[in-house]
Amino acid sequence: MLGGDGDVPSYEEVIEVVEKRVFLGRLPEDVTEAELVDVCSEFGHVEQVRLLREKRVAFVSIETWAGCHSAVLTLHDRRRLSGHADGQTVHAKLAERKGKEKTSVRFARGMESSKLFIGGLQEDATDHDLVSLMEPFGEIVEAKLAPARGRMRCGFVTFAIWGEAMDAAERMNGLASEHGSTYKVAFASSAAPPRR
């Protein structure tokens, strides 16, 4: 995994076990799909709601990883819906892929790491270029270019939340740049690289 270490999963490892949708549990008996759309729309475009009323759970597909992650961070054990008893709140996590329930625990509420390695940048790229490339995916906390080596350059970008980094990795990794190279985007370790 580029720029990472054994503790930082790759984008591919994440999507192998969780989906870009939110599992909602502990729902009131009389909750409606319309109410769930209304609640989840604050996190982005809701593409689908699958309500399993008899189990009092739902699966909500939101357009972006950032939207799904924000929904989990905001709703889990914090949000009450109409029909909830006093003190009762929604249970929220990223939906698990079938057969991956035991391994998905690590990713159920997103990860703390929101730092990405970005390779395939032009030699004359600036910090501003790096920010411009990545800011469509979310709030950038830090962006730093590594010193140029040869005709290509790399950098690191830290997003405000993990879901934003997931969106950037999903959309940018393997994408051809306008200068003819291919971007390489992967989760990076937060720790400083070892000195050589």
JSON list of C-alpha atoms in Angstrom, two decimals:
[
{"chain": "A", "resi": 1, "resn": "MET", "atom": "CA", "xyz": [0.00, 0.00, 0.00]},
{"chain": "A", "resi": 2, "resn": "LEU", "atom": "CA", "xyz": [1.52, 3.28, -1.13]},
{"chain": "A", "resi": 3, "resn": "GLY", "atom": "CA", "xyz": [2.59, 5.61, 1.60]},
{"chain": "A", "resi": 4, "resn": "GLY", "atom": "CA", "xyz": [0.98, 3.48, 4.29]},
{"chain": "A", "resi": 5, "resn": "ASP", "atom": "CA", "xyz": [1.84, 0.89, 6.88]},
{"chain": "A", "resi": 6, "resn": "GLY", "atom": "CA", "xyz": [0.23, -2.30, 8.11]},
{"chain": "A", "resi": 7, "resn": "ASP", "atom": "CA", "xyz": [-2.22, -0.42, 10.35]},
{"chain": "A", "resi": 8, "resn": "VAL", "atom": "CA", "xyz": [-3.67, 1.71, 7.56]},
{"chain": "A", "resi": 9, "resn": "PRO", "atom": "CA", "xyz": [-6.03, -0.21, 5.26]},
{"chain": "A", "resi": 10, "resn": "SER", "atom": "CA", "xyz": [-6.21, 0.35, 1.54]},
{"chain": "A", "resi": 11, "resn": "TYR", "atom": "CA", "xyz": [-9.34, 1.62, -0.16]},
{"chain": "A", "resi": 12, "resn": "GLU", "atom": "CA", "xyz": [-9.78, -1.87, -1.63]},
{"chain": "A", "resi": 13, "resn": "GLU", "atom": "CA", "xyz": [-9.62, -3.51, 1.82]},
{"chain": "A", "resi": 14, "resn": "VAL", "atom": "CA", "xyz": [-12.36, -1.19, 3.07]},
{"chain": "A", "resi": 15, "resn": "ILE", "atom": "CA", "xyz": [-14.80, -1.71, 0.20]},
{"chain": "A", "resi": 16, "resn": "GLU", "atom": "CA", "xyz": [-14.31, -5.46, 0.48]},
{"chain": "A", "resi": 17, "resn": "VAL", "atom": "CA", "xyz": [-16.08, -5.42, 3.86]},
{"chain": "A", "resi": 18, "resn": "VAL", "atom": "CA", "xyz": [-18.35, -2.34, 4.02]},
{"chain": "A", "resi": 19, "resn": "GLU", "atom": "CA", "xyz": [-20.67, -0.66, 1.55]},
{"chain": "A", "resi": 20, "resn": "LYS", "atom": "CA", "xyz": [-21.35, 2.97, 0.71]},
{"chain": "A", "resi": 21, "resn": "ARG", "atom": "CA", "xyz": [-24.59, 2.89, 2.70]},
{"chain": "A", "resi": 22, "resn": "VAL", "atom": "CA", "xyz": [-25.63, 3.34, 6.30]},
{"chain": "A", "resi": 23, "resn": "PHE", "atom": "CA", "xyz": [-27.24, 0.72, 8.53]},
{"chain": "A", "resi": 24, "resn": "LEU", "atom": "CA", "xyz": [-29.74, 2.28, 10.95]},
{"chain": "A", "resi": 25, "resn": "GLY", "atom": "CA", "xyz": [-30.99, 0.25, 13.91]},
{"chain": "A", "resi": 26, "resn": "ARG", "atom": "CA", "xyz": [-33.18, 0.78, 16.97]},
{"chain": "A", "resi": 27, "resn": "LEU", "atom": "CA", "xyz": [-35.75, 2.54, 14.81]},
{"chain": "A", "resi": 28, "resn": "PRO", "atom": "CA", "xyz": [-39.24, 3.37, 16.11]},
{"chain": "A", "resi": 29, "resn": "GLU", "atom": "CA", "xyz": [-41.93, 0.91, 15.01]},
{"chain": "A", "resi": 30, "resn": "ASP", "atom": "CA", "xyz": [-43.82, 3.53, 13.01]},
{"chain": "A", "resi": 31, "resn": "VAL", "atom": "CA", "xyz": [-40.84, 5.13, 11.22]},
{"chain": "A", "resi": 32, "resn": "THR", "atom": "CA", "xyz": [-41.39, 5.74, 7.49]},
{"chain": "A", "resi": 33, "resn": "GLU", "atom": "CA", "xyz": [-39.05, 5.75, 4.50]},
{"chain": "A", "resi": 34, "resn": "ALA", "atom": "CA", "xyz": [-39.93, 9.42, 3.98]},
{"chain": "A", "resi": 35, "resn": "GLU", "atom": "CA", "xyz": [-38.80, 10.24, 7.53]},
{"chain": "A", "resi": 36, "resn": "LEU", "atom": "CA", "xyz": [-35.49, 8.40, 6.97]},
{"chain": "A", "resi": 37, "resn": "VAL", "atom": "CA", "xyz": [-34.94, 10.25, 3.69]},
{"chain": "A", "resi": 38, "resn": "ASP", "atom": "CA", "xyz": [-35.60, 13.53, 5.51]},
{"chain": "A", "resi": 39, "resn": "VAL", "atom": "CA", "xyz": [-33.16, 12.68, 8.32]},
{"chain": "A", "resi": 40, "resn": "CYS", "atom": "CA", "xyz": [-30.39, 11.44, 6.01]},
{"chain": "A", "resi": 41, "resn": "SER", "atom": "CA", "xyz": [-30.73, 14.14, 3.34]},
{"chain": "A", "resi": 42, "resn": "GLU", "atom": "CA", "xyz": [-28.71, 16.52, 5.49]},
{"chain": "A", "resi": 43, "resn": "PHE", "atom": "CA", "xyz": [-25.67, 14.34, 4.67]},
{"chain": "A", "resi": 44, "resn": "GLY", "atom": "CA", "xyz": [-26.11, 14.26, 0.90]},
{"chain": "A", "resi": 45, "resn": "HIS", "atom": "CA", "xyz": [-28.29, 12.86, -1.84]},
{"chain": "A", "resi": 46, "resn": "VAL", "atom": "CA", "xyz": [-30.19, 9.79, -0.60]},
{"chain": "A", "resi": 47, "resn": "GLU", "atom": "CA", "xyz": [-30.21, 7.26, -3.42]},
{"chain": "A", "resi": 48, "resn": "GLN", "atom": "CA", "xyz": [-32.23, 4.49, -1.77]},
{"chain": "A", "resi": 49, "resn": "VAL", "atom": "CA", "xyz": [-33.88, 3.50, 1.51]},
{"chain": "A", "resi": 50, "resn": "ARG", "atom": "CA", "xyz": [-34.59, -0.14, 2.34]},
{"chain": "A", "resi": 51, "resn": "LEU", "atom": "CA", "xyz": [-36.74, -0.26, 5.47]},
{"chain": "A", "resi": 52, "resn": "LEU", "atom": "CA", "xyz": [-37.18, -3.60, 7.24]},
{"chain": "A", "resi": 53, "resn": "ARG", "atom": "CA", "xyz": [-40.00, -2.51, 9.53]},
{"chain": "A", "resi": 54, "resn": "GLU", "atom": "CA", "xyz": [-40.42, -5.89, 11.28]},
{"chain": "A", "resi": 55, "resn": "LYS", "atom": "CA", "xyz": [-36.75, -5.78, 12.35]},
{"chain": "A", "resi": 56, "resn": "ARG", "atom": "CA", "xyz": [-36.84, -2.00, 13.04]},
{"chain": "A", "resi": 57, "resn": "VAL", "atom": "CA", "xyz": [-33.77, -1.45, 10.86]},
{"chain": "A", "resi": 58, "resn": "ALA", "atom": "CA", "xyz": [-33.03, 0.28, 7.55]},
{"chain": "A", "resi": 59, "resn": "PHE", "atom": "CA", "xyz": [-30.28, 0.58, 4.98]},
{"chain": "A", "resi": 60, "resn": "VAL", "atom": "CA", "xyz": [-29.81, 4.05, 3.50]},
{"chain": "A", "resi": 61, "resn": "SER", "atom": "CA", "xyz": [-27.64, 4.61, 0.42]},
{"chain": "A", "resi": 62, "resn": "ILE", "atom": "CA", "xyz": [-26.10, 8.08, 0.34]},
{"chain": "A", "resi": 63, "resn": "GLU", "atom": "CA", "xyz": [-24.25, 9.29, -2.76]},
{"chain": "A", "resi": 64, "resn": "THR", "atom": "CA", "xyz": [-20.81, 9.75, -1.17]},
{"chain": "A", "resi": 65, "resn": "TRP", "atom": "CA", "xyz": [-18.59, 8.08, 1.42]},
{"chain": "A", "resi": 66, "resn": "ALA", "atom": "CA", "xyz": [-18.35, 11.47, 3.14]},
{"chain": "A", "resi": 67, "resn": "GLY", "atom": "CA", "xyz": [-22.15, 11.60, 3.41]},
{"chain": "A", "resi": 68, "resn": "CYS", "atom": "CA", "xyz": [-22.32, 8.07, 4.81]},
{"chain": "A", "resi": 69, "resn": "HIS", "atom": "CA", "xyz": [-19.51, 8.72, 7.28]},
{"chain": "A", "resi": 70, "resn": "SER", "atom": "CA", "xyz": [-21.04, 12.04, 8.39]},
{"chain": "A", "resi": 71, "resn": "ALA", "atom": "CA", "xyz": [-24.38, 10.31, 8.93]},
{"chain": "A", "resi": 72, "resn": "VAL", "atom": "CA", "xyz": [-22.76, 7.66, 11.13]},
{"chain": "A", "resi": 73, "resn": "LEU", "atom": "CA", "xyz": [-20.80, 10.27, 13.14]},
{"chain": "A", "resi": 74, "resn": "THR", "atom": "CA", "xyz": [-23.86, 12.48, 13.62]},
{"chain": "A", "resi": 75, "resn": "LEU", "atom": "CA", "xyz": [-26.62, 9.92, 14.16]},
{"chain": "A", "resi": 76, "resn": "HIS", "atom": "CA", "xyz": [-25.08, 7.05, 16.14]},
{"chain": "A", "resi": 77, "resn": "ASP", "atom": "CA", "xyz": [-26.32, 7.13, 19.75]},
{"chain": "A", "resi": 78, "resn": "ARG", "atom": "CA", "xyz": [-27.14, 10.85, 19.36]},
{"chain": "A", "resi": 79, "resn": "ARG", "atom": "CA", "xyz": [-30.27, 11.28, 17.25]},
{"chain": "A", "resi": 80, "resn": "ARG", "atom": "CA", "xyz": [-33.82, 10.59, 18.39]},
{"chain": "A", "resi": 81, "resn": "LEU", "atom": "CA", "xyz": [-36.62, 10.12, 15.90]},
{"chain": "A", "resi": 82, "resn": "SER", "atom": "CA", "xyz": [-40.32, 10.78, 16.42]},
{"chain": "A", "resi": 83, "resn": "GLY", "atom": "CA", "xyz": [-41.70, 7.68, 18.10]},
{"chain": "A", "resi": 84, "resn": "HIS", "atom": "CA", "xyz": [-38.56, 6.98, 20.10]},
{"chain": "A", "resi": 85, "resn": "ALA", "atom": "CA", "xyz": [-39.03, 6.41, 23.81]},
{"chain": "A", "resi": 86, "resn": "ASP", "atom": "CA", "xyz": [-37.24, 8.75, 26.23]},
{"chain": "A", "resi": 87, "resn": "GLY", "atom": "CA", "xyz": [-33.50, 8.19, 26.09]},
{"chain": "A", "resi": 88, "resn": "GLN", "atom": "CA", "xyz": [-33.71, 5.97, 22.99]},
{"chain": "A", "resi": 89, "resn": "THR", "atom": "CA", "xyz": [-31.51, 6.89, 20.01]},
{"chain": "A", "resi": 90, "resn": "VAL", "atom": "CA", "xyz": [-30.65, 5.58, 16.55]},
{"chain": "A", "resi": 91, "resn": "HIS", "atom": "CA", "xyz": [-27.85, 3.04, 16.10]},
{"chain": "A", "resi": 92, "resn": "ALA", "atom": "CA", "xyz": [-25.81, 3.88, 12.98]},
{"chain": "A", "resi": 93, "resn": "LYS", "atom": "CA", "xyz": [-22.84, 2.26, 11.23]},
{"chain": "A", "resi": 94, "resn": "LEU", "atom": "CA", "xyz": [-21.60, 1.59, 7.72]},
{"chain": "A", "resi": 95, "resn": "ALA", "atom": "CA", "xyz": [-23.43, -1.38, 6.20]},
{"chain": "A", "resi": 96, "resn": "GLU", "atom": "CA", "xyz": [-21.49, -4.64, 6.13]},
{"chain": "A", "resi": 97, "resn": "ARG", "atom": "CA", "xyz": [-21.14, -6.79, 3.05]},
{"chain": "A", "resi": 98, "resn": "LYS", "atom": "CA", "xyz": [-22.69, -10.26, 3.37]},
{"chain": "A", "resi": 99, "resn": "GLY", "atom": "CA", "xyz": [-20.26, -12.71, 4.90]},
{"chain": "A", "resi": 100, "resn": "LYS", "atom": "CA", "xyz": [-17.95, -9.95, 6.16]},
{"chain": "A", "resi": 101, "resn": "GLU", "atom": "CA", "xyz": [-19.71, -9.17, 9.45]},
{"chain": "A", "resi": 102, "resn": "LYS", "atom": "CA", "xyz": [-16.80, -10.28, 11.65]},
{"chain": "A", "resi": 103, "resn": "THR", "atom": "CA", "xyz": [-14.16, -8.27, 9.75]},
{"chain": "A", "resi": 104, "resn": "SER", "atom": "CA", "xyz": [-16.25, -5.13, 9.25]},
{"chain": "A", "resi": 105, "resn": "VAL", "atom": "CA", "xyz": [-16.09, -4.07, 12.91]},
{"chain": "A", "resi": 106, "resn": "ARG", "atom": "CA", "xyz": [-12.86, -2.20, 12.17]},
{"chain": "A", "resi": 107, "resn": "PHE", "atom": "CA", "xyz": [-14.62, 0.01, 9.62]},
{"chain": "A", "resi": 108, "resn": "ALA", "atom": "CA", "xyz": [-18.17, 0.18, 11.05]},
{"chain": "A", "resi": 109, "resn": "ARG", "atom": "CA", "xyz": [-17.90, 3.84, 12.04]},
{"chain": "A", "resi": 110, "resn": "GLY", "atom": "CA", "xyz": [-15.16, 4.89, 9.64]},
{"chain": "A", "resi": 111, "resn": "MET", "atom": "CA", "xyz": [-11.49, 5.22, 10.45]},
{"chain": "A", "resi": 112, "resn": "GLU", "atom": "CA", "xyz": [-9.50, 7.91, 12.18]},
{"chain": "A", "resi": 113, "resn": "SER", "atom": "CA", "xyz": [-6.96, 8.08, 9.35]},
{"chain": "A", "resi": 114, "resn": "SER", "atom": "CA", "xyz": [-7.96, 10.65, 6.75]},
{"chain": "A", "resi": 115, "resn": "LYS", "atom": "CA", "xyz": [-4.48, 11.21, 5.32]},
{"chain": "A", "resi": 116, "resn": "LEU", "atom": "CA", "xyz": [-3.83, 10.27, 1.69]},
{"chain": "A", "resi": 117, "resn": "PHE", "atom": "CA", "xyz": [-0.69, 9.79, -0.37]},
{"chain": "A", "resi": 118, "resn": "ILE", "atom": "CA", "xyz": [-1.06, 11.28, -3.87]},
{"chain": "A", "resi": 119, "resn": "GLY", "atom": "CA", "xyz": [1.49, 10.24, -6.51]},
{"chain": "A", "resi": 120, "resn": "GLY", "atom": "CA", "xyz": [1.79, 11.10, -10.19]},
{"chain": "A", "resi": 121, "resn": "LEU", "atom": "CA", "xyz": [1.91, 14.87, -9.73]},
{"chain": "A", "resi": 122, "resn": "GLN", "atom": "CA", "xyz": [3.91, 17.07, -12.10]},
{"chain": "A", "resi": 123, "resn": "GLU", "atom": "CA", "xyz": [7.44, 17.99, -11.08]},
{"chain": "A", "resi": 124, "resn": "ASP", "atom": "CA", "xyz": [6.51, 21.70, -10.92]},
{"chain": "A", "resi": 125, "resn": "ALA", "atom": "CA", "xyz": [3.30, 21.13, -8.91]},
{"chain": "A", "resi": 126, "resn": "THR", "atom": "CA", "xyz": [2.70, 23.50, -6.00]},
{"chain": "A", "resi": 127, "resn": "ASP", "atom": "CA", "xyz": [0.88, 23.06, -2.70]},
{"chain": "A", "resi": 128, "resn": "HIS", "atom": "CA", "xyz": [-1.90, 25.14, -4.24]},
{"chain": "A", "resi": 129, "resn": "ASP", "atom": "CA", "xyz": [-2.14, 22.67, -7.18]},
{"chain": "A", "resi": 130, "resn": "LEU", "atom": "CA", "xyz": [-2.42, 19.79, -4.71]},
{"chain": "A", "resi": 131, "resn": "VAL", "atom": "CA", "xyz": [-5.19, 21.54, -2.77]},
{"chain": "A", "resi": 132, "resn": "SER", "atom": "CA", "xyz": [-7.05, 22.40, -5.99]},
{"chain": "A", "resi": 133, "resn": "LEU", "atom": "CA", "xyz": [-6.88, 18.78, -7.10]},
{"chain": "A", "resi": 134, "resn": "MET", "atom": "CA", "xyz": [-8.25, 17.39, -3.83]},
{"chain": "A", "resi": 135, "resn": "GLU", "atom": "CA", "xyz": [-10.62, 20.06, -2.47]},
{"chain": "A", "resi": 136, "resn": "PRO", "atom": "CA", "xyz": [-13.64, 18.87, -4.50]},
{"chain": "A", "resi": 137, "resn": "PHE", "atom": "CA", "xyz": [-13.77, 15.87, -2.14]},
{"chain": "A", "resi": 138, "resn": "GLY", "atom": "CA", "xyz": [-13.99, 17.75, 1.14]},
{"chain": "A", "resi": 139, "resn": "GLU", "atom": "CA", "xyz": [-12.39, 19.97, 3.73]},
{"chain": "A", "resi": 140, "resn": "ILE", "atom": "CA", "xyz": [-8.60, 19.83, 3.60]},
{"chain": "A", "resi": 141, "resn": "VAL", "atom": "CA", "xyz": [-6.88, 20.12, 6.96]},
{"chain": "A", "resi": 142, "resn": "GLU", "atom": "CA", "xyz": [-3.33, 19.88, 5.57]},
{"chain": "A", "resi": 143, "resn": "ALA", "atom": "CA", "xyz": [-1.66, 19.51, 2.16]},
{"chain": "A", "resi": 144, "resn": "LYS", "atom": "CA", "xyz": [2.05, 19.03, 1.71]},
{"chain": "A", "resi": 145, "resn": "LEU", "atom": "CA", "xyz": [4.20, 18.21, -1.31]},
{"chain": "A", "resi": 146, "resn": "ALA", "atom": "CA", "xyz": [7.25, 15.98, -0.96]},
{"chain": "A", "resi": 147, "resn": "PRO", "atom": "CA", "xyz": [10.46, 17.25, -2.60]},
{"chain": "A", "resi": 148, "resn": "ALA", "atom": "CA", "xyz": [10.57, 16.59, -6.37]},
{"chain": "A", "resi": 149, "resn": "ARG", "atom": "CA", "xyz": [12.42, 13.48, -7.51]},
{"chain": "A", "resi": 150, "resn": "GLY", "atom": "CA", "xyz": [12.77, 13.11, -11.24]},
{"chain": "A", "resi": 151, "resn": "ARG", "atom": "CA", "xyz": [9.89, 14.37, -13.38]},
{"chain": "A", "resi": 152, "resn": "MET", "atom": "CA", "xyz": [7.13, 13.25, -11.00]},
{"chain": "A", "resi": 153, "resn": "ARG", "atom": "CA", "xyz": [6.18, 14.42, -7.57]},
{"chain": "A", "resi": 154, "resn": "CYS", "atom": "CA", "xyz": [4.00, 13.20, -4.71]},
{"chain": "A", "resi": 155, "resn": "GLY", "atom": "CA", "xyz": [2.26, 14.79, -1.79]},
{"chain": "A", "resi": 156, "resn": "PHE", "atom": "CA", "xyz": [0.05, 14.15, 1.22]},
{"chain": "A", "resi": 157, "resn": "VAL", "atom": "CA", "xyz": [-3.41, 15.50, 1.94]},
{"chain": "A", "resi": 158, "resn": "THR", "atom": "CA", "xyz": [-5.31, 15.19, 5.22]},
{"chain": "A", "resi": 159, "resn": "PHE", "atom": "CA", "xyz": [-9.08, 15.61, 5.06]},
{"chain": "A", "resi": 160, "resn": "ALA", "atom": "CA", "xyz": [-11.37, 16.61, 7.93]},
{"chain": "A", "resi": 161, "resn": "ILE", "atom": "CA", "xyz": [-13.03, 13.17, 7.96]},
{"chain": "A", "resi": 162, "resn": "TRP", "atom": "CA", "xyz": [-12.23, 9.69, 6.67]},
{"chain": "A", "resi": 163, "resn": "GLY", "atom": "CA", "xyz": [-15.26, 9.59, 4.34]},
{"chain": "A", "resi": 164, "resn": "GLU", "atom": "CA", "xyz": [-13.88, 12.53, 2.35]},
{"chain": "A", "resi": 165, "resn": "ALA", "atom": "CA", "xyz": [-10.59, 10.68, 1.93]},
{"chain": "A", "resi": 166, "resn": "MET", "atom": "CA", "xyz": [-12.52, 7.59, 0.75]},
{"chain": "A", "resi": 167, "resn": "ASP", "atom": "CA", "xyz": [-14.26, 9.68, -1.93]},
{"chain": "A", "resi": 168, "resn": "ALA", "atom": "CA", "xyz": [-10.91, 11.08, -3.13]},
{"chain": "A", "resi": 169, "resn": "ALA", "atom": "CA", "xyz": [-9.32, 7.60, -3.23]},
{"chain": "A", "resi": 170, "resn": "GLU", "atom": "CA", "xyz": [-12.34, 6.17, -5.07]},
{"chain": "A", "resi": 171, "resn": "ARG", "atom": "CA", "xyz": [-12.41, 8.86, -7.74]},
{"chain": "A", "resi": 172, "resn": "MET", "atom": "CA", "xyz": [-8.72, 9.74, -8.19]},
{"chain": "A", "resi": 173, "resn": "ASN", "atom": "CA", "xyz": [-6.70, 6.53, -7.90]},
{"chain": "A", "resi": 174, "resn": "GLY", "atom": "CA", "xyz": [-5.73, 5.35, -11.39]},
{"chain": "A", "resi": 175, "resn": "LEU", "atom": "CA", "xyz": [-7.16, 8.46, -13.07]},
{"chain": "A", "resi": 176, "resn": "ALA", "atom": "CA", "xyz": [-5.07, 9.88, -15.92]},
{"chain": "A", "resi": 177, "resn": "SER", "atom": "CA", "xyz": [-3.86, 13.43, -15.32]},
{"chain": "A", "resi": 178, "resn": "GLU", "atom": "CA", "xyz": [-3.86, 16.18, -17.94]},
{"chain": "A", "resi": 179, "resn": "HIS", "atom": "CA", "xyz": [-0.05, 15.93, -18.13]},
{"chain": "A", "resi": 180, "resn": "GLY", "atom": "CA", "xyz": [-0.04, 12.25, -19.08]},
{"chain": "A", "resi": 181, "resn": "SER", "atom": "CA", "xyz": [0.73, 10.47, -15.81]},
{"chain": "A", "resi": 182, "resn": "THR", "atom": "CA", "xyz": [-1.63, 8.38, -13.70]},
{"chain": "A", "resi": 183, "resn": "TYR", "atom": "CA", "xyz": [-2.56, 9.46, -10.19]},
{"chain": "A", "resi": 184, "resn": "LYS", "atom": "CA", "xyz": [-1.83, 7.01, -7.41]},
{"chain": "A", "resi": 185, "resn": "VAL", "atom": "CA", "xyz": [-3.95, 7.66, -4.33]},
{"chain": "A", "resi": 186, "resn": "ALA", "atom": "CA", "xyz": [-3.77, 5.56, -1.16]},
{"chain": "A", "resi": 187, "resn": "PHE", "atom": "CA", "xyz": [-4.24, 5.94, 2.57]},
{"chain": "A", "resi": 188, "resn": "ALA", "atom": "CA", "xyz": [-1.05, 7.06, 4.27]},
{"chain": "A", "resi": 189, "resn": "SER", "atom": "CA", "xyz": [0.29, 6.48, 7.72]},
{"chain": "A", "resi": 190, "resn": "SER", "atom": "CA", "xyz": [-0.03, 9.40, 10.12]},
{"chain": "A", "resi": 191, "resn": "ALA", "atom": "CA", "xyz": [3.38, 8.53, 11.53]},
{"chain": "A", "resi": 192, "resn": "ALA", "atom": "CA", "xyz": [6.50, 10.07, 10.07]},
{"chain": "A", "resi": 193, "resn": "PRO", "atom": "CA", "xyz": [8.28, 7.81, 7.56]},
{"chain": "A", "resi": 194, "resn": "PRO", "atom": "CA", "xyz": [11.45, 6.10, 8.79]},
{"chain": "A", "resi": 195, "resn": "ARG", "atom": "CA", "xyz": [14.72, 7.96, 8.06]},
{"chain": "A", "resi": 196, "resn": "ARG", "atom": "CA", "xyz": [17.23, 6.35, 5.72]}
]
